mmCIF file with all atom_site columns, C-alpha atoms in Angstrom:
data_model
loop_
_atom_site.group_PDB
_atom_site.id
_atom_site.type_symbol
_atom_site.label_atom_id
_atom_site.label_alt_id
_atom_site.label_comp_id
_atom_site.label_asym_id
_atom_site.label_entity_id
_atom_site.label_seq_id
_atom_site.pdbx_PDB_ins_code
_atom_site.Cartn_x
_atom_site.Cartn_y
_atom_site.Cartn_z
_atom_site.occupancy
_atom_site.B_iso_or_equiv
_atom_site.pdbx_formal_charge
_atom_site.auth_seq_id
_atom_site.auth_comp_id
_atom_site.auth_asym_id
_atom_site.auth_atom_id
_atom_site.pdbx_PDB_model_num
ATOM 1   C CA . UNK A 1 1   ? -91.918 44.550  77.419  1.00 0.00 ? 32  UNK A CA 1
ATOM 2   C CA . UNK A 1 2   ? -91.043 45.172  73.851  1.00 0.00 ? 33  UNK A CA 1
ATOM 3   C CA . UNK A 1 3   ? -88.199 42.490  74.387  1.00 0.00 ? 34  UNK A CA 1
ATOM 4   C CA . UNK A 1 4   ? -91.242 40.216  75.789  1.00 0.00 ? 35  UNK A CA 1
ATOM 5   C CA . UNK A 1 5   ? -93.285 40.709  72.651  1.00 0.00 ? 36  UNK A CA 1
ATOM 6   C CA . UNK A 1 6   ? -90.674 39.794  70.342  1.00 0.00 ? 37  UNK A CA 1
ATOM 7   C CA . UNK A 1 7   ? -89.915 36.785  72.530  1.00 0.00 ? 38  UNK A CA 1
ATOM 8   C CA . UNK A 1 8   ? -93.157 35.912  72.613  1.00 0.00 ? 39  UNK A CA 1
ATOM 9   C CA . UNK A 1 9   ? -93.802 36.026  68.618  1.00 0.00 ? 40  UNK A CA 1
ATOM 10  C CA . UNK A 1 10  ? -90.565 34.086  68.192  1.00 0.00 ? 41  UNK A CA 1
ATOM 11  C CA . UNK A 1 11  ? -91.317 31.287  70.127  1.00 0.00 ? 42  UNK A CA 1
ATOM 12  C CA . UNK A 1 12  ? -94.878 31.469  68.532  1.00 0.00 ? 43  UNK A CA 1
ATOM 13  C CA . UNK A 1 13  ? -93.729 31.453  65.087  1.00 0.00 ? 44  UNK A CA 1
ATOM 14  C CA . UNK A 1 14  ? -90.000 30.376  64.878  1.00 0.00 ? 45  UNK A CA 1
ATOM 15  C CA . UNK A 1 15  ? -90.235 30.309  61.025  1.00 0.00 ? 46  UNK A CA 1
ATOM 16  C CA . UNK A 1 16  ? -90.704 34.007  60.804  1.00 0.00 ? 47  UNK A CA 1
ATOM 17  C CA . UNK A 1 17  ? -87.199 34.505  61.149  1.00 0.00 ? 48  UNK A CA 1
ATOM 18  C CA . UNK A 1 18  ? -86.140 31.723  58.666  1.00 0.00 ? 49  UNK A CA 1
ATOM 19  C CA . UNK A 1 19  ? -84.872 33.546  54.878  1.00 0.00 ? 50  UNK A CA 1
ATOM 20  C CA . UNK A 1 20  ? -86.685 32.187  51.957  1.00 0.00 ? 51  UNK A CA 1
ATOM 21  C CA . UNK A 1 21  ? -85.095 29.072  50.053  1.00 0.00 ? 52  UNK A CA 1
ATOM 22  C CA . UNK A 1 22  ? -82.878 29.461  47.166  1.00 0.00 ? 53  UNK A CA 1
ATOM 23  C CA . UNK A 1 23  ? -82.709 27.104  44.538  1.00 0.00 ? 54  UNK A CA 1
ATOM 24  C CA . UNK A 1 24  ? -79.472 26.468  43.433  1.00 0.00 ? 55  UNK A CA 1
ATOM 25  C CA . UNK A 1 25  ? -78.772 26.966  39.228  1.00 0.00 ? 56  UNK A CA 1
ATOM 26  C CA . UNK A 1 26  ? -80.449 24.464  36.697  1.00 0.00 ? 57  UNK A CA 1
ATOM 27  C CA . UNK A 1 27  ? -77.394 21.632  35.917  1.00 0.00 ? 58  UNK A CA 1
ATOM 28  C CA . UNK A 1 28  ? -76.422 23.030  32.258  1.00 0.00 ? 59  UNK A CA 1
ATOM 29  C CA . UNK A 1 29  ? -75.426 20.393  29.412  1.00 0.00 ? 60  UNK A CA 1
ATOM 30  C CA . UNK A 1 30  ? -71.845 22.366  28.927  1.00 0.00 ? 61  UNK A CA 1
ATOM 31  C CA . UNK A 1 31  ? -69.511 21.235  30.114  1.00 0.00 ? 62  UNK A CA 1
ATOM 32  C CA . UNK A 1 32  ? -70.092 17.568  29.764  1.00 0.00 ? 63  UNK A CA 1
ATOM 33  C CA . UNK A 1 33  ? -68.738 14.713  31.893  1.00 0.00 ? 64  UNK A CA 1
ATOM 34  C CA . UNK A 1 34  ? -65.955 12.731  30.916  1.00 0.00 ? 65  UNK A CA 1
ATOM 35  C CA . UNK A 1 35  ? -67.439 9.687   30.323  1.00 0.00 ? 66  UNK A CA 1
ATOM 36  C CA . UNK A 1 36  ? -69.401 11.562  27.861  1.00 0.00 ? 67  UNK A CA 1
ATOM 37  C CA . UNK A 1 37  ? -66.073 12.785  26.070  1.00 0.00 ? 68  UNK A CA 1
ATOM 38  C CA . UNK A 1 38  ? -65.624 8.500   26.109  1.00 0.00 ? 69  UNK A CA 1
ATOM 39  C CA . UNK A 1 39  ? -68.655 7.536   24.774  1.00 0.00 ? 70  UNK A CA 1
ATOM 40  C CA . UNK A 1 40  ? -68.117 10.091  22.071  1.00 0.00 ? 71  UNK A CA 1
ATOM 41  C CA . UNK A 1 41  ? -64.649 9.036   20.771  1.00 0.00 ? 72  UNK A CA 1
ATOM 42  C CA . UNK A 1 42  ? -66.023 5.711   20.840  1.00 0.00 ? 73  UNK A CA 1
ATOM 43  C CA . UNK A 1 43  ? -68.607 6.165   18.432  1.00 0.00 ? 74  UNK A CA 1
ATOM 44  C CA . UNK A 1 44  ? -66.424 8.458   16.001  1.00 0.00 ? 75  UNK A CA 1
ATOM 45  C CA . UNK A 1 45  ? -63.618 5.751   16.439  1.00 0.00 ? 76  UNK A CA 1
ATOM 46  C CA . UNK A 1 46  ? -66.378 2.455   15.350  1.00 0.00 ? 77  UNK A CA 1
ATOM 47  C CA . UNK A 1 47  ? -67.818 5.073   12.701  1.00 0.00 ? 78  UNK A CA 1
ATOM 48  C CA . UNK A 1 48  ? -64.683 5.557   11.237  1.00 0.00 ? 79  UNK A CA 1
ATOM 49  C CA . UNK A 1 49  ? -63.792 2.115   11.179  1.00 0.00 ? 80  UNK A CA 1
ATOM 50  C CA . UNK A 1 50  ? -67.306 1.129   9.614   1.00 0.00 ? 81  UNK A CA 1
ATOM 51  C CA . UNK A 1 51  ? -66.072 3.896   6.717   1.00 0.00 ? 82  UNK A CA 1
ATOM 52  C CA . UNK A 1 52  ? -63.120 2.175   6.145   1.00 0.00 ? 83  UNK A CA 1
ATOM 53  C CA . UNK A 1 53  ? -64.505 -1.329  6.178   1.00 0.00 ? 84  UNK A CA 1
ATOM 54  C CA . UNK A 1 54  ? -66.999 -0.334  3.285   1.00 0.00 ? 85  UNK A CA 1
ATOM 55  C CA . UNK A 1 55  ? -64.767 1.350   1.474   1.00 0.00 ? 86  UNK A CA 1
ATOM 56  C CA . UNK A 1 56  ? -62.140 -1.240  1.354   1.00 0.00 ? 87  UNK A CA 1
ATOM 57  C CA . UNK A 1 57  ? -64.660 -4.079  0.557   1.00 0.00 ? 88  UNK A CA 1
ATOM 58  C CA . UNK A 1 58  ? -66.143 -1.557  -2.292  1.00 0.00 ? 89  UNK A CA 1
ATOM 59  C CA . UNK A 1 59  ? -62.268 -1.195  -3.527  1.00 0.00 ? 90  UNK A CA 1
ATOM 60  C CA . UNK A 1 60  ? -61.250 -4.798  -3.944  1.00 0.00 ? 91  UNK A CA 1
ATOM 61  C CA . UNK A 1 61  ? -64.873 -6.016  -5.572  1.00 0.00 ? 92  UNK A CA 1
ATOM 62  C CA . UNK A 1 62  ? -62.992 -6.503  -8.324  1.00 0.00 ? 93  UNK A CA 1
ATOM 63  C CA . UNK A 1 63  ? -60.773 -8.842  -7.019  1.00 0.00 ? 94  UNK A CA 1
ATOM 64  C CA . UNK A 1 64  ? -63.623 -11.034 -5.532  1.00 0.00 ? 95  UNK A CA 1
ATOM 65  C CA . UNK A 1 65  ? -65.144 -10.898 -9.011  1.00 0.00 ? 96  UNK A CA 1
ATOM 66  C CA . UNK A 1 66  ? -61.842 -11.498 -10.942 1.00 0.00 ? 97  UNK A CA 1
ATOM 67  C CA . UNK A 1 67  ? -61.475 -14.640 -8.121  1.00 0.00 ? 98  UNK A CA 1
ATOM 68  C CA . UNK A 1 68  ? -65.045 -16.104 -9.109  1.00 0.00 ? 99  UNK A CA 1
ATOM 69  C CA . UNK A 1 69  ? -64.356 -15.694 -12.543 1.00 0.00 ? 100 UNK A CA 1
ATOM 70  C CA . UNK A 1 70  ? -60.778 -17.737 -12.485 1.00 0.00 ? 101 UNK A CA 1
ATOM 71  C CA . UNK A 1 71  ? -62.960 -20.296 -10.714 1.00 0.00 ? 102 UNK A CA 1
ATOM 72  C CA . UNK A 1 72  ? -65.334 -20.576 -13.315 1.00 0.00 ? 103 UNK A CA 1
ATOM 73  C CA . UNK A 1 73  ? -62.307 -20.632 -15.322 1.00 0.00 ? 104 UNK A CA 1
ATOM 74  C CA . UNK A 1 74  ? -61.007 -23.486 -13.758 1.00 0.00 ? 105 UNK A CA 1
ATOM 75  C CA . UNK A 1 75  ? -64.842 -25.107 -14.004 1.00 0.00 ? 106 UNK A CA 1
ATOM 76  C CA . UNK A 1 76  ? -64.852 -25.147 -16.755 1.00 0.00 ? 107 UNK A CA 1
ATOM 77  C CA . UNK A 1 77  ? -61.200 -26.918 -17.646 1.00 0.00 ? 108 UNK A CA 1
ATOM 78  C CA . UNK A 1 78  ? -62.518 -29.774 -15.311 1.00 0.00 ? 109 UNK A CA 1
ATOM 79  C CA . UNK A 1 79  ? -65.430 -29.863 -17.864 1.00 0.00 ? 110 UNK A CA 1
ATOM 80  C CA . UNK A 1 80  ? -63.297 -30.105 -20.790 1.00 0.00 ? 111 UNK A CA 1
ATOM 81  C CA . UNK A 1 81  ? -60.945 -32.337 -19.116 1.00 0.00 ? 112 UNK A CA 1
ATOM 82  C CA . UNK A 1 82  ? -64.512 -34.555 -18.793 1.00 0.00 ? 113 UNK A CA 1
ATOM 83  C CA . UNK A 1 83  ? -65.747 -33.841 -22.374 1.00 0.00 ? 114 UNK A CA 1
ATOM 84  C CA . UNK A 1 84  ? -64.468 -34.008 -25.704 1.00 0.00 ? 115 UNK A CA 1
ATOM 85  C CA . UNK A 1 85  ? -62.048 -31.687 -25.836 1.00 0.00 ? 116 UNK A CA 1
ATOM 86  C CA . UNK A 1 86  ? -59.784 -32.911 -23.336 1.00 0.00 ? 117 UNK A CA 1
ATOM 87  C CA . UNK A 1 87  ? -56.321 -32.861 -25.049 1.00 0.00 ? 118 UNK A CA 1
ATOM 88  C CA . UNK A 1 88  ? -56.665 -28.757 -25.846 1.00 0.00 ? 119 UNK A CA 1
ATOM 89  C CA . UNK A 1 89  ? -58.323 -28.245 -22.464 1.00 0.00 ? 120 UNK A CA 1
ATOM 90  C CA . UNK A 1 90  ? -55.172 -27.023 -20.937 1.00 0.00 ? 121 UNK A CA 1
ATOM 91  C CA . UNK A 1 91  ? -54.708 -25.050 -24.209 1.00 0.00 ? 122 UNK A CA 1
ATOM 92  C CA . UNK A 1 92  ? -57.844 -23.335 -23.627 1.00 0.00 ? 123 UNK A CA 1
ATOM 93  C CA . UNK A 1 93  ? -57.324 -22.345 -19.805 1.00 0.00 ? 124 UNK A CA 1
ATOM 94  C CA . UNK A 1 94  ? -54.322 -20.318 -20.699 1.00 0.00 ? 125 UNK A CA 1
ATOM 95  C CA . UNK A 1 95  ? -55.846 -18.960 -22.803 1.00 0.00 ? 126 UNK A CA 1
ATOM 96  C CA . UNK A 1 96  ? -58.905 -18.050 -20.460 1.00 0.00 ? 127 UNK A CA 1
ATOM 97  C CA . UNK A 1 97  ? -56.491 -17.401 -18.112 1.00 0.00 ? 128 UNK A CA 1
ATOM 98  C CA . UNK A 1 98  ? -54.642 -14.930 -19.485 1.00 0.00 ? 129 UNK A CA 1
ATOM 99  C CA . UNK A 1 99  ? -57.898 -13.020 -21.102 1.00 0.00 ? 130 UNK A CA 1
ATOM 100 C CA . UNK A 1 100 ? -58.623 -12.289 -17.665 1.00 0.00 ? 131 UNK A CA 1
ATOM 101 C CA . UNK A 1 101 ? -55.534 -10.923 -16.254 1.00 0.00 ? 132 UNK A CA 1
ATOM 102 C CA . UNK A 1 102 ? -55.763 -8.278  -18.329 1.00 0.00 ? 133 UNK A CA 1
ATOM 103 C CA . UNK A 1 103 ? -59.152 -7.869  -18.224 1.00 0.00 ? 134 UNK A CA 1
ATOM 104 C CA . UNK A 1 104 ? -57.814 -7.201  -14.513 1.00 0.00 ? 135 UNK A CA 1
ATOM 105 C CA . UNK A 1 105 ? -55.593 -4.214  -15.875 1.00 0.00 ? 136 UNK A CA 1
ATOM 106 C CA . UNK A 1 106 ? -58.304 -3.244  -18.352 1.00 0.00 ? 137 UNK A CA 1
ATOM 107 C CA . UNK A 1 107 ? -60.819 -2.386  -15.591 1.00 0.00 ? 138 UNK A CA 1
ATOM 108 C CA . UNK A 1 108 ? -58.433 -0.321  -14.305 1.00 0.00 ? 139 UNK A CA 1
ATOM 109 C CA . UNK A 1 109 ? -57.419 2.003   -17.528 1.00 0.00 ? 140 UNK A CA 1
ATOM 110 C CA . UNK A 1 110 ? -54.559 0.269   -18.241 1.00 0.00 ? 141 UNK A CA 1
ATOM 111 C CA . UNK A 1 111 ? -54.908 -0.542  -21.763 1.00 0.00 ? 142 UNK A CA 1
ATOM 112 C CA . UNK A 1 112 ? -51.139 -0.780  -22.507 1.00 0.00 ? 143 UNK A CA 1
ATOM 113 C CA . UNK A 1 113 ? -50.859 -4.374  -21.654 1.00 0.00 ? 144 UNK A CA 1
ATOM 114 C CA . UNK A 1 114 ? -53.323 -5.866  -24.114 1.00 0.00 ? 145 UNK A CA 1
ATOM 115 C CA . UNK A 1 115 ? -49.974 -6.119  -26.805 1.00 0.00 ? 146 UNK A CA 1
ATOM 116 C CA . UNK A 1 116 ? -48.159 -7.773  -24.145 1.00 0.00 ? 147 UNK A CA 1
ATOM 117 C CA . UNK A 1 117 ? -46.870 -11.355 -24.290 1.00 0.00 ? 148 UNK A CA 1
ATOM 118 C CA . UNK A 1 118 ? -44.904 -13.659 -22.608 1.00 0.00 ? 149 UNK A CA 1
ATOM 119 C CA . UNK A 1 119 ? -41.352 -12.026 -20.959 1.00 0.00 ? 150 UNK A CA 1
ATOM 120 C CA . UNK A 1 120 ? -42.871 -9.081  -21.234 1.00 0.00 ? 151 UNK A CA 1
ATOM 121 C CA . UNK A 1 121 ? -46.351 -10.257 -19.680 1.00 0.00 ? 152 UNK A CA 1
ATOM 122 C CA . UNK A 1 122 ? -44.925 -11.794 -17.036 1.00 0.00 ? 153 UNK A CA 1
ATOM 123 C CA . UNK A 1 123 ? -42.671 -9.276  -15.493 1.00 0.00 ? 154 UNK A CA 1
ATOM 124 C CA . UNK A 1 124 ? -45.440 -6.723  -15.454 1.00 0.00 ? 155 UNK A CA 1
ATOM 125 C CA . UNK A 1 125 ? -47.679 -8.877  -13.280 1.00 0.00 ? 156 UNK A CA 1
ATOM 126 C CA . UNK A 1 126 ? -44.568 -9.463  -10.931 1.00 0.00 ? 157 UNK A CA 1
ATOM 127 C CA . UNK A 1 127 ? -44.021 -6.235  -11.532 1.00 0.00 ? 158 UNK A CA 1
ATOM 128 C CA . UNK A 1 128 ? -47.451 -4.950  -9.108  1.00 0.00 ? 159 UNK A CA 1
ATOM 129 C CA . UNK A 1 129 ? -47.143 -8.032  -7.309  1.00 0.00 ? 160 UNK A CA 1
ATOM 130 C CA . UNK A 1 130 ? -43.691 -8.451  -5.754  1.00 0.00 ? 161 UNK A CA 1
ATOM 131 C CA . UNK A 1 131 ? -42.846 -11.245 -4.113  1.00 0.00 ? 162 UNK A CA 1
ATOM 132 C CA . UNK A 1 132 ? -45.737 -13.369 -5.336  1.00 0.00 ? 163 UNK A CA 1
ATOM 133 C CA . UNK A 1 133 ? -44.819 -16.604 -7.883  1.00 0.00 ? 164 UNK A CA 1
ATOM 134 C CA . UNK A 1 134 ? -46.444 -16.943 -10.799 1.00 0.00 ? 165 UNK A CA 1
ATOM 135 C CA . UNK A 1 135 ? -43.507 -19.406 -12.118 1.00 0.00 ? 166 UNK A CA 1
ATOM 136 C CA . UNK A 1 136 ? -45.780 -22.462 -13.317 1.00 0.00 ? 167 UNK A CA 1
ATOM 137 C CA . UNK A 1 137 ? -47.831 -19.705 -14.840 1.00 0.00 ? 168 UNK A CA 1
ATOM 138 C CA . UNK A 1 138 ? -44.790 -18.307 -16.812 1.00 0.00 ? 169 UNK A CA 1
ATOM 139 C CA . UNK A 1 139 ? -43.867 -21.275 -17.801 1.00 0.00 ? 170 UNK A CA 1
ATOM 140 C CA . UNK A 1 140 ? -46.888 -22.523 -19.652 1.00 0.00 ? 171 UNK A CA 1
ATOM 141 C CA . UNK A 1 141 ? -47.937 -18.993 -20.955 1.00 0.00 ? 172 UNK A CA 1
ATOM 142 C CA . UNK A 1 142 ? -45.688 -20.198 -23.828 1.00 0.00 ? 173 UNK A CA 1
ATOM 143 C CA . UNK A 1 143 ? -47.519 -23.044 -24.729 1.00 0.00 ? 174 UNK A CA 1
ATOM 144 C CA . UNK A 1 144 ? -50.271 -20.718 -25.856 1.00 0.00 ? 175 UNK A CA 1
ATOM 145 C CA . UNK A 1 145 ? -48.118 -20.515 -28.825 1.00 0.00 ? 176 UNK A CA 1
ATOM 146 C CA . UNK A 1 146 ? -47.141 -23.978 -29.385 1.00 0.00 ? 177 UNK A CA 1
ATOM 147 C CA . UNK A 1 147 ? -49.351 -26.727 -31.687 1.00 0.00 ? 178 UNK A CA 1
ATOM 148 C CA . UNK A 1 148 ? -49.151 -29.104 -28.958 1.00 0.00 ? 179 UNK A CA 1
ATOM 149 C CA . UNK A 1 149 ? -50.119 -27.879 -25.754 1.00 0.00 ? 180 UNK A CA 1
ATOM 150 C CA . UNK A 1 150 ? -48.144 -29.297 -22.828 1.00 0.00 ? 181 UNK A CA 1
ATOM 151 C CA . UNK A 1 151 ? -50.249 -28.266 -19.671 1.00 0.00 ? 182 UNK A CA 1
ATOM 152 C CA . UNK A 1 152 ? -50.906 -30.876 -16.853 1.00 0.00 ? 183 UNK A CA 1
ATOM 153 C CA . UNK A 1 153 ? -53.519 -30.914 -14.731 1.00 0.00 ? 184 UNK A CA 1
ATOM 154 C CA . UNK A 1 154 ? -51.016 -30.358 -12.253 1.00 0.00 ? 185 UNK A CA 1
ATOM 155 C CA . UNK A 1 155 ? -50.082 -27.647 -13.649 1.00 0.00 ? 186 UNK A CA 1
ATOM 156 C CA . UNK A 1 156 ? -53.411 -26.120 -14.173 1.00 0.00 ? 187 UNK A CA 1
ATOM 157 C CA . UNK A 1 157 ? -53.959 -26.529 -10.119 1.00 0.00 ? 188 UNK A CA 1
ATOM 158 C CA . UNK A 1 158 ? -50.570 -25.310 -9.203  1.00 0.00 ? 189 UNK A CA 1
ATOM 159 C CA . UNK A 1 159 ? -51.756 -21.896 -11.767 1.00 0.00 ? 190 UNK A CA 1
ATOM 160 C CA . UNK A 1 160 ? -54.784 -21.834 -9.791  1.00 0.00 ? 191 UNK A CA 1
ATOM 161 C CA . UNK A 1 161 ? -53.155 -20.992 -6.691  1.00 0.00 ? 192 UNK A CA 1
ATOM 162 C CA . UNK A 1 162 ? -50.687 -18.924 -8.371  1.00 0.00 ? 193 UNK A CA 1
ATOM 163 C CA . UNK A 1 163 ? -53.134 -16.576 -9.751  1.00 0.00 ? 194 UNK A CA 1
ATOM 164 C CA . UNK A 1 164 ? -55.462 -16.758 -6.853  1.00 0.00 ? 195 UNK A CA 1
ATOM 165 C CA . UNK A 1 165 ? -52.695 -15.341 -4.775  1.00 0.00 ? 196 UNK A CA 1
ATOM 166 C CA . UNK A 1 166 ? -51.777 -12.591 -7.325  1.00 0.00 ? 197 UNK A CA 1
ATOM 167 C CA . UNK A 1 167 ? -55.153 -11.808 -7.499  1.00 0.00 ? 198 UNK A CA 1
ATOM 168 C CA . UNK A 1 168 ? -55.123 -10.940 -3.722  1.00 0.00 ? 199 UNK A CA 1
ATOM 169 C CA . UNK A 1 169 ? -51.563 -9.249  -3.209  1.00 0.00 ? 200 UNK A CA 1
ATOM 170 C CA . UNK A 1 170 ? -50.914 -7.392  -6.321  1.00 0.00 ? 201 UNK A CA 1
ATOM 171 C CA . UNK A 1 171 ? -50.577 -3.552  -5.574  1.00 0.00 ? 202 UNK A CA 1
ATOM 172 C CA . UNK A 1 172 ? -53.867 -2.088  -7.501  1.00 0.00 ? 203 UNK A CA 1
ATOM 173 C CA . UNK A 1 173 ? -51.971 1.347   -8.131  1.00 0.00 ? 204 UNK A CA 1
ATOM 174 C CA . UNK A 1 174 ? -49.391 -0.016  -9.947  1.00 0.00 ? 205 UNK A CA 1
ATOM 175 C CA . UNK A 1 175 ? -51.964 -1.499  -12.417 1.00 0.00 ? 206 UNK A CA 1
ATOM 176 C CA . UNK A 1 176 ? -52.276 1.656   -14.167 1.00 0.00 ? 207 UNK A CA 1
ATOM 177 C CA . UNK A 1 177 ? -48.700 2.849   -13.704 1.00 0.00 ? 208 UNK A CA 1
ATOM 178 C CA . UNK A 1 178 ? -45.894 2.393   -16.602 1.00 0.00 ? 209 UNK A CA 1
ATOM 179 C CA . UNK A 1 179 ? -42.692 0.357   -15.001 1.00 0.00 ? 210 UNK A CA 1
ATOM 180 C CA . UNK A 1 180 ? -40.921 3.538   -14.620 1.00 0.00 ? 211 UNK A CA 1
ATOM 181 C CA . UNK A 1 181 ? -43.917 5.033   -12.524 1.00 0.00 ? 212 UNK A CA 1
ATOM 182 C CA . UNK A 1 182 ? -45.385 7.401   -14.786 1.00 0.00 ? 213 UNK A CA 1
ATOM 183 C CA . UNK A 1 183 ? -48.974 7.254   -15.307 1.00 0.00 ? 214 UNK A CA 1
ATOM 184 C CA . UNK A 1 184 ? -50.495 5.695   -18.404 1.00 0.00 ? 215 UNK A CA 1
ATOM 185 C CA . UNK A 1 185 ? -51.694 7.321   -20.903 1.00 0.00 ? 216 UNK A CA 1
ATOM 186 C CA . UNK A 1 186 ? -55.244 6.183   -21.615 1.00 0.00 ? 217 UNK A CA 1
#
């Protein structure tokens, strides 16, 4: 009967001999899906490239700057061209001109350049900018010196590209490096 009684209770309760549930472990945060790994390259990699963005537009501010400037420059030929002065107009943008090229180098702490003139001038801003043709500029940085300016307004828009073009390729390292790649002394 003792079989009977257990029989009995079984098929009363058929629970009873069910073990209790076991949850299975909490899902930890370590080690993370891959997709995760993704996401997070992803927003190191744009970071990064933000970085670099900002610091390379803070870096050549002085290149936008020096580029609004020669087109004031250039301004204000056209309004001397207009005006009164119009035969020492081209006279005056060389000079202009040239004031800020080295005001270029002069931002930079290269204050050996401000003695410079002509031949000397001009292969020192080929000199960080190789490859780049300032010829038309070379050309008329002598008639700085002459009584009787010859400068066309041809000339003065063919200078304008010239220097606009320096302005953007010209290696800013070598503006404060001698031409045999020493530091200068400032």
């Amino acid at each position: 009967m003792a079989g009977a009684t257990n029989s009995v209770t079984a098929a009363a309760d058929p629970l009873a001999e069910l073990r209790d549930i076991h949850l299975p472990e909490a899902v930890g945060y370590w080690p993370v899906a891959p997709g995760w790994w993704l996401l997070l390259a992803s927003v190191l990699v744009l970071a990064g490239l933000i970085v670099w963005t900002v610091r390379r537009y803070r870096h050549n501010a002085y290149r936008r700057a020096a580029a609004k400037e020669l087109d004031k420059v250039y301004q204000q030929y056209m309004s001397d061209v207009k005006g009164s002065i119009a035969p020492d107009a081209g006279h005056k943008y060389l000079q202009r001109v040239n004031r800020l090229l080295k005001q270029v180098y002069f931002t930079h702490g290269a204050s050996q350049v401000a003695g410079l003139s002509n031949g000397v001038w001009i292969s020192e801003l080929q000199r960080v900018a190789p490859g780049v043709s300032i010829e038309c500029f070379a050309d008329r940085l002598g008639d700085l010196y002459r009584p009787e300016p010859e400068v066309t307004g041809q000339d003065v828009e063919r200078i304008q590209r010239e220097l606009h073009r320096w302005l953007q390729k010209h290696k800013r390292a070598l503006l404060t490096a001698e031409p045999n790649g020493e530091a200068a002394n400032v």
